[in-house]
Coordinates of N, CA, C and O in Angstrom, one line a residue:
M1 N 0.8 -1.2 0.0 CA 0.0 0.0 0.0 C 0.9 1.3 0.0 O 0.5 2.2 -0.7
K2 N 2.0 1.2 0.8 CA 2.8 2.4 0.9 C 3.5 2.7 -0.5 O 3.6 3.8 -0.9
K3 N 3.9 1.6 -1.2 CA 4.5 1.9 -2.6 C 3.4 2.5 -3.5 O 3.8 3.3 -4.3
Y4 N 2.2 2.0 -3.4 CA 1.1 2.5 -4.3 C 0.9 4.0 -4.0 O 0.8 4.8 -4.9
A5 N 0.9 4.4 -2.7 CA 0.7 5.8 -2.4 C 1.9 6.6 -2.9 O 1.7 7.7 -3.4
Q6 N 3.1 6.1 -2.8 CA 4.3 6.9 -3.3 C 4.2 7.1 -4.8 O 4.4 8.1 -5.3
S7 N 3.8 6.0 -5.5 CA 3.7 6.1 -6.9 C 2.6 7.0 -7.4 O 2.7 7.8 -8.3
L8 N 1.5 7.0 -6.6 CA 0.4 7.9 -6.9 C 0.8 9.4 -6.7 O 0.5 10.2 -7.5
I9 N 1.5 9.7 -5.6 CA 2.0 11.0 -5.4 C 3.0 11.5 -6.5 O 2.9 12.6 -7.0
I10 N 3.9 10.6 -6.8 CA 4.9 11.0 -7.9 C 4.1 11.2 -9.2 O 4.4 12.2 -9.9
G11 N 3.2 10.4 -9.5 CA 2.4 10.6 -10.7 C 1.6 11.9 -10.7 O 1.6 12.6 -11.7
L12 N 1.0 12.2 -9.6 CA 0.3 13.5 -9.5 C 1.2 14.7 -9.6 O 0.8 15.7 -10.2
L13 N 2.3 14.6 -9.0 CA 3.3 15.7 -9.1 C 3.7 15.9 -10.5 O 3.9 17.0 -11.0
G14 N 4.0 14.8 -11.2 CA 4.4 14.9 -12.6 C 3.3 15.5 -13.5 O 3.5 16.4 -14.3
L15 N 2.1 15.1 -13.3 CA 0.9 15.6 -14.0 C 0.8 17.1 -13.7 O 0.5 17.9 -14.6
A16 N 0.9 17.5 -12.4 CA 0.8 18.9 -12.1 C 1.9 19.7 -12.7 O 1.7 20.9 -13.2
F17 N 3.1 19.2 -12.8 CA 4.2 19.9 -13.5 C 3.9 20.2 -14.9 O 4.1 21.3 -15.4
F18 N 3.4 19.2 -15.7 CA 3.1 19.4 -17.1 C 1.8 20.3 -17.3 O 1.7 20.9 -18.3
A19 N 0.9 20.3 -16.3 CA -0.3 21.0 -16.5 C -0.2 22.5 -16.1 O -1.1 23.2 -16.3
C20 N 0.9 22.8 -15.4 CA 0.9 24.2 -14.8 C 1.5 25.2 -15.8 O 1.9 26.3 -15.3
S21 N 1.6 25.0 -17.0 CA 2.1 26.0 -17.9 C 1.0 27.0 -18.4 O 0.1 26.6 -19.1
D22 N 1.1 28.2 -17.8 CA 0.1 29.2 -18.2 C 0.6 30.2 -19.2 O -0.2 31.0 -19.7
S23 N 1.9 30.2 -19.5 CA 2.4 31.2 -20.4 C 2.6 30.7 -21.9 O 2.6 31.4 -22.8
T24 N 2.8 29.4 -22.0 CA 3.0 28.8 -23.4 C 2.3 27.5 -23.5 O 2.0 26.9 -22.5
E25 N 1.9 27.2 -24.7 CA 1.3 25.9 -24.9 C 1.9 25.3 -26.2 O 2.1 25.9 -27.2
S26 N 2.4 24.0 -26.0 CA 3.0 23.4 -27.1 C 2.0 22.9 -28.1 O 1.0 22.3 -27.8
K27 N 2.3 23.1 -29.4 CA 1.5 22.6 -30.5 C 2.4 21.9 -31.5 O 2.9 22.5 -32.4
G28 N 2.7 20.6 -31.2 CA 3.6 19.9 -32.1 C 5.0 20.4 -31.9 O 5.6 20.5 -30.9
D29 N 5.5 20.9 -33.1 CA 6.9 21.5 -33.1 C 6.9 23.0 -32.8 O 7.9 23.7 -33.0
N30 N 5.7 23.5 -32.5 CA 5.6 25.0 -32.3 C 5.2 25.3 -30.8 O 4.7 24.4 -30.1
V31 N 5.4 26.5 -30.4 CA 5.0 26.9 -29.1 C 4.2 28.2 -29.3 O 4.6 29.1 -30.0
E32 N 3.0 28.2 -28.7 CA 2.2 29.4 -28.8 C 2.5 30.3 -27.6 O 2.4 29.9 -26.4
M33 N 2.8 31.6 -27.8 CA 3.1 32.5 -26.8 C 1.7 33.1 -26.3 O 0.7 33.0 -26.9
Q34 N 1.8 33.8 -25.2 CA 0.5 34.5 -24.6 C 0.0 35.4 -25.7 O -1.2 35.6 -25.7
S35 N 0.8 36.0 -26.5 CA 0.3 37.0 -27.5 C -0.4 36.3 -28.7 O -0.9 37.0 -29.5
G36 N -0.3 35.0 -28.7 CA -0.9 34.3 -29.8 C 0.1 34.0 -30.9 O -0.2 33.2 -31.8
E37 N 1.3 34.5 -30.8 CA 2.4 34.3 -31.8 C 2.9 32.9 -31.7 O 3.0 32.4 -30.6
M38 N 3.1 32.3 -32.8 CA 3.6 30.9 -32.8 C 5.2 30.9 -33.1 O 5.6 31.6 -34.0
L39 N 5.9 30.2 -32.3 CA 7.3 30.1 -32.5 C 7.7 28.6 -32.7 O 7.1 27.7 -32.1
K40 N 8.6 28.4 -33.7 CA 9.1 27.1 -33.9 C 10.1 26.7 -32.8 O 10.7 27.5 -32.2
D41 N 10.2 25.4 -32.6 CA 11.2 24.9 -31.6 C 12.6 25.5 -31.9 O 13.4 25.8 -31.0
S42 N 12.9 25.6 -33.2 CA 14.3 26.1 -33.5 C 14.5 27.6 -33.3 O 15.6 28.1 -33.5
E43 N 13.4 28.3 -32.9 CA 13.5 29.7 -32.6 C 13.7 30.0 -31.1 O 13.7 31.1 -30.6
I44 N 13.6 28.9 -30.3 CA 13.7 29.1 -28.8 C 15.0 28.7 -28.3 O 15.7 27.8 -28.8
G45 N 15.5 29.5 -27.3 CA 16.8 29.2 -26.6 C 18.0 29.8 -27.3 O 17.8 30.5 -28.3
L46 N 19.1 29.4 -26.8 CA 20.4 30.0 -27.4 C 20.9 29.2 -28.6 O 21.6 29.7 -29.4
R47 N 20.6 27.9 -28.6 CA 21.1 27.1 -29.7 C 20.5 27.3 -31.1 O 21.1 27.1 -32.1
K48 N 19.2 27.7 -31.1 CA 18.5 27.9 -32.3 C 18.5 26.7 -33.2 O 18.8 26.8 -34.4
V49 N 18.2 25.5 -32.7 CA 18.1 24.3 -33.4 C 16.9 23.6 -33.0 O 16.3 23.9 -31.9
D50 N 16.5 22.6 -33.7 CA 15.3 21.8 -33.3 C 15.6 21.1 -32.0 O 16.5 20.4 -31.8
L51 N 14.7 21.4 -31.0 CA 15.0 20.9 -29.7 C 14.7 19.4 -29.5 O 15.1 18.8 -28.6
Q52 N 14.0 18.8 -30.5 CA 13.7 17.4 -30.4 C 14.8 16.5 -31.1 O 14.7 15.3 -31.0
D53 N 15.7 17.1 -31.8 CA 16.7 16.4 -32.5 C 18.1 16.8 -32.0 O 18.5 18.0 -32.1
E54 N 18.9 15.9 -31.6 CA 20.2 16.2 -31.1 C 21.3 16.1 -32.1 O 22.5 16.2 -31.8
K55 N 21.0 15.9 -33.4 CA 22.0 15.7 -34.4 C 22.8 17.0 -34.6 O 23.9 17.0 -35.0
D56 N 22.2 18.2 -34.3 CA 22.9 19.5 -34.5 C 23.7 19.9 -33.2 O 24.2 21.0 -33.2
V57 N 23.7 19.1 -32.2 CA 24.4 19.4 -31.0 C 25.9 19.3 -31.2 O 26.4 18.3 -31.7
K58 N 26.6 20.4 -30.9 CA 28.1 20.4 -31.0 C 28.7 20.6 -29.6 O 28.4 21.6 -29.0
L59 N 29.6 19.7 -29.3 CA 30.3 19.9 -28.0 C 31.4 20.9 -28.2 O 32.2 20.8 -29.2
L60 N 31.5 21.8 -27.3 CA 32.5 22.9 -27.4 C 33.8 22.5 -26.7 O 33.7 21.8 -25.7
Q61 N 34.9 22.8 -27.3 CA 36.2 22.6 -26.7 C 36.7 23.9 -26.2 O 36.9 24.8 -27.0
Y62 N 36.9 24.0 -24.9 CA 37.3 25.2 -24.3 C 38.8 25.3 -24.2 O 39.5 24.2 -23.8
A63 N 39.4 26.4 -24.4 CA 40.8 26.6 -24.2 C 41.1 27.2 -22.8 O 40.7 28.3 -22.5
Y64 N 41.6 26.4 -21.9 CA 41.9 26.8 -20.6 C 43.4 27.4 -20.5 O 44.2 27.0 -21.4
P65 N 43.7 28.1 -19.5 CA 45.0 28.7 -19.5 C 46.1 27.6 -19.4 O 45.9 26.6 -18.8
N66 N 47.2 27.8 -20.2 CA 48.3 26.9 -20.1 C 49.5 27.5 -19.5 O 50.6 26.8 -19.4
A67 N 49.4 28.7 -19.0 CA 50.5 29.3 -18.3 C 50.8 28.6 -17.0 O 49.8 28.2 -16.3
S68 N 52.0 28.4 -16.7 CA 52.4 27.8 -15.4 C 52.0 28.8 -14.2 O 52.0 30.0 -14.4
A69 N 51.9 28.2 -13.1 CA 51.7 29.0 -11.9 C 52.9 29.9 -11.7 O 54.0 29.5 -11.9
G70 N 52.7 31.2 -11.4 CA 53.7 32.1 -11.3 C 54.1 32.9 -12.6 O 54.8 33.9 -12.6
E71 N 53.6 32.4 -13.7 CA 53.8 33.0 -15.0 C 52.6 33.6 -15.6 O 52.6 34.1 -16.7
S72 N 51.5 33.6 -14.9 CA 50.2 34.1 -15.4 C 49.9 35.5 -14.9 O 50.5 36.0 -14.0
T73 N 48.9 36.1 -15.6 CA 48.4 37.4 -15.2 C 47.1 37.2 -14.4 O 46.2 36.6 -14.9
P74 N 47.0 37.8 -13.2 CA 45.8 37.7 -12.4 C 44.6 38.2 -13.2 O 44.7 39.2 -13.9
I75 N 43.4 37.6 -13.0 CA 42.2 38.1 -13.6 C 41.5 39.0 -12.6 O 41.3 38.6 -11.5
E76 N 41.0 40.1 -13.1 CA 40.2 41.0 -12.3 C 39.0 40.3 -11.8 O 38.3 39.6 -12.5
R77 N 38.6 40.6 -10.5 CA 37.4 40.0 -9.9 C 36.2 40.4 -10.6 O 36.1 41.6 -11.1
S78 N 35.2 39.6 -10.6 CA 33.9 39.9 -11.3 C 33.1 41.0 -10.5 O 32.4 41.8 -11.1
F79 N 33.3 41.0 -9.2 CA 32.6 41.9 -8.3 C 33.4 41.9 -7.0 O 34.2 41.0 -6.8
E80 N 33.1 42.9 -6.1 CA 33.8 43.0 -4.9 C 33.7 41.7 -4.0 O 32.6 41.2 -3.9
N81 N 34.8 41.2 -3.6 CA 34.9 40.0 -2.8 C 34.5 38.7 -3.5 O 34.2 37.6 -2.9
A82 N 34.4 38.8 -4.9 CA 34.2 37.5 -5.6 C 35.4 36.6 -5.5 O 36.5 37.1 -5.5
P83 N 35.2 35.3 -5.5 CA 36.3 34.4 -5.5 C 37.1 34.7 -6.8 O 36.5 34.7 -7.9
P84 N 38.4 34.9 -6.7 CA 39.2 35.1 -7.9 C 39.3 33.8 -8.8 O 39.2 32.7 -8.3
M85 N 39.3 34.1 -10.1 CA 39.5 33.0 -11.1 C 41.0 32.5 -11.0 O 41.9 33.3 -10.7
I86 N 41.2 31.3 -11.4 CA 42.6 30.7 -11.4 C 43.1 31.1 -12.8 O 42.7 30.6 -13.8
P87 N 44.2 31.9 -12.8 CA 44.7 32.3 -14.1 C 45.8 31.4 -14.7 O 46.3 31.7 -15.8
H88 N 46.1 30.3 -14.0 CA 47.2 29.4 -14.5 C 46.6 28.0 -14.7 O 45.5 27.7 -14.2
S89 N 47.4 27.2 -15.3 CA 47.0 25.8 -15.5 C 47.0 25.1 -14.1 O 47.7 25.4 -13.2
T90 N 46.0 24.1 -14.0 CA 45.9 23.3 -12.8 C 46.3 21.9 -13.1 O 46.1 21.0 -12.3
E91 N 47.0 21.7 -14.2 CA 47.5 20.4 -14.6 C 48.4 19.8 -13.5 O 49.4 20.5 -13.0
G92 N 48.1 18.6 -13.0 CA 48.9 18.0 -12.0 C 48.6 18.5 -10.5 O 49.2 18.0 -9.6
M93 N 47.7 19.4 -10.4 CA 47.3 20.0 -9.1 C 46.0 19.4 -8.5 O 45.7 19.6 -7.4
L94 N 45.3 18.7 -9.3 CA 44.0 18.2 -8.9 C 44.0 16.7 -8.9 O 44.8 16.1 -9.7
P95 N 43.2 16.0 -8.2 CA 42.2 16.5 -7.3 C 42.8 17.0 -6.0 O 43.9 16.6 -5.6
I96 N 42.1 17.9 -5.3 CA 42.5 18.4 -4.0 C 41.9 17.5 -3.0 O 40.7 17.2 -3.0
T97 N 42.7 17.1 -2.1 CA 42.2 16.3 -0.9 C 42.6 17.0 0.4 O 43.5 17.9 0.3
K98 N 42.1 16.5 1.5 CA 42.5 17.1 2.8 C 44.0 16.8 3.1 O 44.6 17.6 3.8
D99 N 44.5 15.8 2.4 CA 46.0 15.5 2.7 C 46.9 16.0 1.6 O 48.1 16.0 1.8
D100 N 46.3 16.5 0.5 CA 47.1 16.9 -0.7 C 46.5 18.1 -1.3 O 45.6 18.0 -2.1
N101 N 46.9 19.3 -1.0 CA 46.4 20.6 -1.6 C 47.6 21.3 -2.2 O 48.3 22.0 -1.5
Q102 N 47.8 21.2 -3.5 CA 48.9 21.8 -4.2 C 48.8 23.3 -4.2 O 49.8 24.1 -4.3
C103 N 47.5 23.9 -4.1 CA 47.3 25.3 -4.1 C 48.1 26.0 -2.9 O 48.7 27.1 -3.1
L104 N 48.0 25.3 -1.8 CA 48.6 25.9 -0.6 C 50.1 25.9 -0.6 O 50.8 26.6 0.2
A105 N 50.7 25.2 -1.5 CA 52.2 25.2 -1.6 C 52.7 26.6 -2.0 O 53.8 27.0 -1.6
C106 N 51.8 27.4 -2.7 CA 52.2 28.8 -3.0 C 51.3 29.8 -2.4 O 51.7 30.9 -2.0
H107 N 50.0 29.5 -2.1 CA 49.1 30.5 -1.7 C 48.9 30.5 -0.2 O 48.1 31.3 0.3
D108 N 49.5 29.6 0.6 CA 49.5 29.7 2.0 C 50.1 31.0 2.5 O 51.2 31.4 2.0
P109 N 49.5 31.7 3.4 CA 50.0 33.0 3.8 C 51.5 33.0 4.3 O 52.2 33.9 4.2
A110 N 51.9 31.8 4.8 CA 53.3 31.7 5.3 C 54.3 31.7 4.2 O 55.5 32.1 4.5
V111 N 54.0 31.4 3.0 CA 54.9 31.3 1.9 C 54.6 32.2 0.7 O 55.5 32.4 -0.2
A112 N 53.4 32.7 0.6 CA 53.0 33.4 -0.6 C 53.9 34.6 -0.9 O 54.2 34.7 -2.1
A113 N 54.2 35.4 0.0 CA 55.1 36.5 -0.3 C 56.4 36.1 -0.9 O 57.0 36.7 -1.8
D114 N 57.0 35.0 -0.3 CA 58.3 34.5 -0.7 C 58.3 34.0 -2.2 O 59.3 34.1 -2.9
V115 N 57.2 33.4 -2.6 CA 57.1 32.8 -3.9 C 56.4 33.8 -4.9 O 56.3 33.4 -6.1
G116 N 56.0 34.9 -4.5 CA 55.3 35.9 -5.4 C 53.9 35.6 -5.7 O 53.4 36.0 -6.8
A117 N 53.2 34.8 -4.9 CA 51.8 34.5 -5.1 C 50.9 35.3 -4.2 O 51.3 35.9 -3.2
V118 N 49.6 35.3 -4.6 CA 48.6 36.0 -3.8 C 48.3 35.1 -2.6 O 47.9 33.9 -2.8
A119 N 48.4 35.5 -1.4 CA 48.0 34.7 -0.2 C 46.5 34.6 -0.1 O 45.8 35.5 -0.5
V120 N 46.1 33.5 0.4 CA 44.6 33.3 0.7 C 44.3 34.5 1.7 O 45.1 34.8 2.5
P121 N 43.1 35.0 1.6 CA 42.7 36.1 2.5 C 42.4 35.7 3.9 O 42.3 34.5 4.2
A122 N 42.3 36.6 4.8 CA 42.1 36.4 6.2 C 40.8 35.5 6.4 O 40.8 34.8 7.4
S123 N 39.8 35.7 5.6 CA 38.6 34.9 5.8 C 38.8 33.4 5.7 O 38.1 32.6 6.2
H124 N 39.9 33.0 5.0 CA 40.2 31.5 4.9 C 41.0 31.0 6.1 O 41.1 29.8 6.2
T125 N 41.5 31.9 6.9 CA 42.2 31.4 8.1 C 41.5 31.8 9.4 O 42.1 32.1 10.4
Y126 N 40.2 31.9 9.2 CA 39.3 32.3 10.4 C 38.2 31.4 10.4 O 37.6 31.0 9.4
D127 N 37.8 30.9 11.6 CA 36.7 30.0 11.8 C 35.5 30.9 12.2 O 35.4 31.4 13.3
L128 N 34.5 31.0 11.3 CA 33.3 31.8 11.6 C 32.4 31.2 12.6 O 31.6 31.9 13.3
R129 N 32.5 29.9 12.8 CA 31.7 29.2 13.8 C 32.1 29.5 15.3 O 31.3 29.7 16.1
T130 N 33.4 29.6 15.4 CA 33.9 29.9 16.8 C 34.5 31.3 16.9 O 34.9 31.7 18.0
N131 N 34.5 32.1 15.9 CA 35.0 33.4 15.8 C 36.5 33.5 16.3 O 36.8 34.3 17.2
K132 N 37.3 32.6 15.8 CA 38.7 32.6 16.1 C 39.6 32.5 14.9 O 39.3 31.9 13.9
N133 N 40.8 33.2 15.0 CA 41.8 33.1 14.0 C 42.5 31.8 14.2 O 42.7 31.3 15.3
L134 N 42.8 31.2 13.0 CA 43.5 29.9 13.0 C 44.9 30.1 12.6 O 45.3 31.1 11.9
S135 N 45.7 29.1 12.9 CA 47.1 29.2 12.5 C 47.3 28.6 11.1 O 48.5 28.7 10.6
E136 N 46.3 28.1 10.5 CA 46.4 27.6 9.1 C 45.0 27.8 8.4 O 44.1 28.3 9.0
V137 N 45.0 27.4 7.1 CA 43.7 27.6 6.4 C 42.7 26.6 7.0 O 43.0 25.5 7.3
S138 N 41.5 27.2 7.2 CA 40.4 26.4 7.8 C 40.1 25.1 7.1 O 40.1 25.1 5.8
H139 N 39.8 24.1 7.8 CA 39.5 22.8 7.2 C 38.2 22.9 6.4 O 38.0 22.1 5.5
A140 N 37.4 23.9 6.7 CA 36.2 24.1 5.9 C 36.4 24.7 4.5 O 35.5 24.8 3.7
R141 N 37.7 25.1 4.3 CA 38.0 25.8 3.0 C 39.2 25.1 2.3 O 39.8 25.8 1.5
F142 N 39.5 23.9 2.6 CA 40.6 23.3 2.0 C 40.4 22.9 0.5 O 41.4 22.8 -0.2
N143 N 39.2 22.8 0.0 CA 38.9 22.4 -1.3 C 38.7 23.6 -2.2 O 37.6 24.1 -2.5
C144 N 39.8 24.2 -2.6 CA 39.9 25.5 -3.3 C 38.9 25.6 -4.5 O 38.3 26.6 -4.8
V145 N 38.9 24.5 -5.3 CA 38.1 24.6 -6.6 C 36.6 24.5 -6.4 O 35.9 24.5 -7.4
L146 N 36.1 24.5 -5.2 CA 34.7 24.7 -5.0 C 34.3 26.1 -5.3 O 33.1 26.4 -5.7
C147 N 35.2 27.1 -5.1 CA 34.9 28.5 -5.4 C 35.7 29.0 -6.5 O 35.3 29.9 -7.3
H148 N 37.0 28.6 -6.6 CA 37.9 29.1 -7.6 C 38.1 28.1 -8.7 O 38.3 26.9 -8.5
T149 N 37.9 28.6 -10.0 CA 38.0 27.8 -11.1 C 38.9 28.5 -12.2 O 39.0 29.7 -12.3
P150 N 39.5 27.7 -13.1 CA 40.2 28.2 -14.2 C 39.2 28.9 -15.1 O 38.1 28.5 -15.3
Q151 N 39.7 30.0 -15.8 CA 38.8 30.8 -16.7 C 39.1 30.3 -18.1 O 40.2 30.5 -18.6
A152 N 38.1 29.7 -18.8 CA 38.3 29.3 -20.1 C 38.1 30.5 -21.1 O 37.5 31.5 -20.7
N153 N 38.8 30.5 -22.2 CA 38.7 31.5 -23.2 C 37.5 31.2 -24.1 O 37.7 30.5 -25.1
V154 N 36.3 31.7 -23.7 CA 35.1 31.4 -24.4 C 34.4 32.7 -24.8 O 34.3 33.6 -24.0
A155 N 33.9 32.8 -26.0 CA 33.1 33.9 -26.4 C 31.7 33.7 -25.8 O 31.1 32.6 -26.0
P156 N 31.2 34.6 -25.0 CA 29.9 34.4 -24.4 C 28.7 34.4 -25.4 O 28.7 35.1 -26.4
A157 N 27.7 33.5 -25.1 CA 26.6 33.4 -26.0 C 25.7 34.6 -25.9 O 25.0 35.0 -26.8
I158 N 25.7 35.3 -24.7 CA 25.0 36.5 -24.5 C 25.9 37.5 -23.9 O 26.7 37.2 -23.0
A159 N 25.9 38.7 -24.5 CA 26.9 39.8 -24.0 C 26.6 40.1 -22.5 O 25.4 40.2 -22.1
N160 N 27.6 40.2 -21.7 CA 27.5 40.6 -20.3 C 27.5 42.1 -20.2 O 28.5 42.7 -20.5
T161 N 26.5 42.7 -19.7 CA 26.4 44.1 -19.5 C 26.6 44.5 -18.1 O 26.5 45.7 -17.7
F162 N 26.9 43.6 -17.2 CA 27.1 43.9 -15.8 C 28.4 44.7 -15.6 O 29.4 44.4 -16.2
S163 N 28.4 45.7 -14.8 CA 29.5 46.5 -14.5 C 29.7 46.6 -13.0 O 28.9 47.2 -12.4
P164 N 30.7 46.0 -12.5 CA 30.9 46.0 -11.0 C 31.2 47.3 -10.5 O 31.8 48.1 -11.2
D165 N 30.8 47.6 -9.3 CA 31.1 48.8 -8.6 C 32.0 48.5 -7.4 O 31.5 48.0 -6.4
F166 N 33.3 48.7 -7.5 CA 34.2 48.4 -6.4 C 34.3 49.7 -5.6 O 34.4 50.8 -6.1
R167 N 34.3 49.5 -4.2 CA 34.5 50.6 -3.3 C 35.9 51.2 -3.4 O 36.1 52.4 -3.2
T168 N 36.9 50.3 -3.6 CA 38.3 50.8 -3.8 C 38.9 50.0 -4.9 O 38.4 49.0 -5.4
Q169 N 40.0 50.6 -5.4 CA 40.7 49.9 -6.5 C 41.3 48.6 -6.0 O 41.5 47.6 -6.7
E170 N 41.7 48.5 -4.7 CA 42.2 47.3 -4.1 C 41.2 46.2 -4.2 O 41.6 45.0 -4.3
G171 N 39.9 46.5 -4.2 CA 38.9 45.5 -4.2 C 38.8 44.7 -5.5 O 38.2 43.6 -5.6
K172 N 39.5 45.2 -6.6 CA 39.5 44.5 -7.8 C 40.5 43.3 -7.8 O 40.4 42.4 -8.6
K173 N 41.4 43.3 -6.8 CA 42.4 42.2 -6.8 C 42.5 41.5 -5.5 O 43.3 40.6 -5.3
S174 N 41.8 42.0 -4.5 CA 42.0 41.3 -3.2 C 40.6 41.4 -2.4 O 39.7 42.1 -2.8
S175 N 40.6 40.6 -1.4 CA 39.3 40.4 -0.6 C 39.4 41.1 0.8 O 40.4 41.1 1.4
N176 N 38.3 41.7 1.2 CA 38.2 42.3 2.5 C 36.9 41.7 3.1 O 36.3 42.4 4.0
L177 N 36.5 40.5 2.8 CA 35.3 39.9 3.2 C 35.1 39.9 4.7 O 34.0 40.2 5.2
L178 N 36.1 39.5 5.4 CA 36.0 39.4 6.8 C 35.7 40.8 7.5 O 35.0 40.9 8.5
D179 N 36.2 41.9 6.8 CA 36.0 43.2 7.3 C 34.5 43.7 7.1 O 34.0 44.5 7.9
V180 N 33.9 43.2 6.0 CA 32.6 43.7 5.7 C 31.5 42.7 5.9 O 30.3 43.0 5.6
L181 N 31.8 41.5 6.4 CA 30.9 40.4 6.4 C 29.6 40.8 7.2 O 28.5 40.5 6.8
N182 N 29.8 41.5 8.3 CA 28.6 41.9 9.1 C 28.1 43.3 8.9 O 27.4 43.9 9.7
E183 N 28.6 43.9 7.8 CA 28.2 45.3 7.5 C 26.6 45.4 7.4 O 26.0 44.6 6.6
G184 N 26.0 46.3 8.1 CA 24.6 46.5 8.0 C 23.8 45.6 8.9 O 22.6 45.6 8.9
V185 N 24.5 44.7 9.6 CA 23.8 43.8 10.5 C 23.8 44.4 11.9 O 24.8 44.8 12.4
N186 N 22.6 44.4 12.5 CA 22.5 45.0 13.8 C 22.7 43.9 14.9 O 22.3 42.9 14.8

């Protein structure tokens, strides 16, 4: 009986999902807009191909940076306190584990200045749960590529018109997240 009830609920949810379209109605290979205008499947989305046929799908090959660490040019942040992009190759540095983090070989605050790398910010060596400075990078932040990724050289499908507003010029290349984290909080 329990399996029957689960199946019934899943079926009803699926039916509700397909029945809840109030803005468009599919008519074969066409979609009718609220205005009454008919659009073909090949006119919808970014690909501009028949959505029912995958023969026109092309896998893109992205060119990632091949500059070695230390030989690359830093990429300006997308917005204030955004995680910086990785401007160099990560070949041989991944996967990152709790026992092997190649990023910290250069970006650990204790060695970064000596090797000419950008040190991880203070927010990475601070435990927000206990409000304490740590003597090393927090174990909650050891997996760098959860936030930091290499930047592929790709032409965007849609132009980006976003223009960041940095409070200071320094904000374009470094983080002050720990200083502003509670800004505006009473």
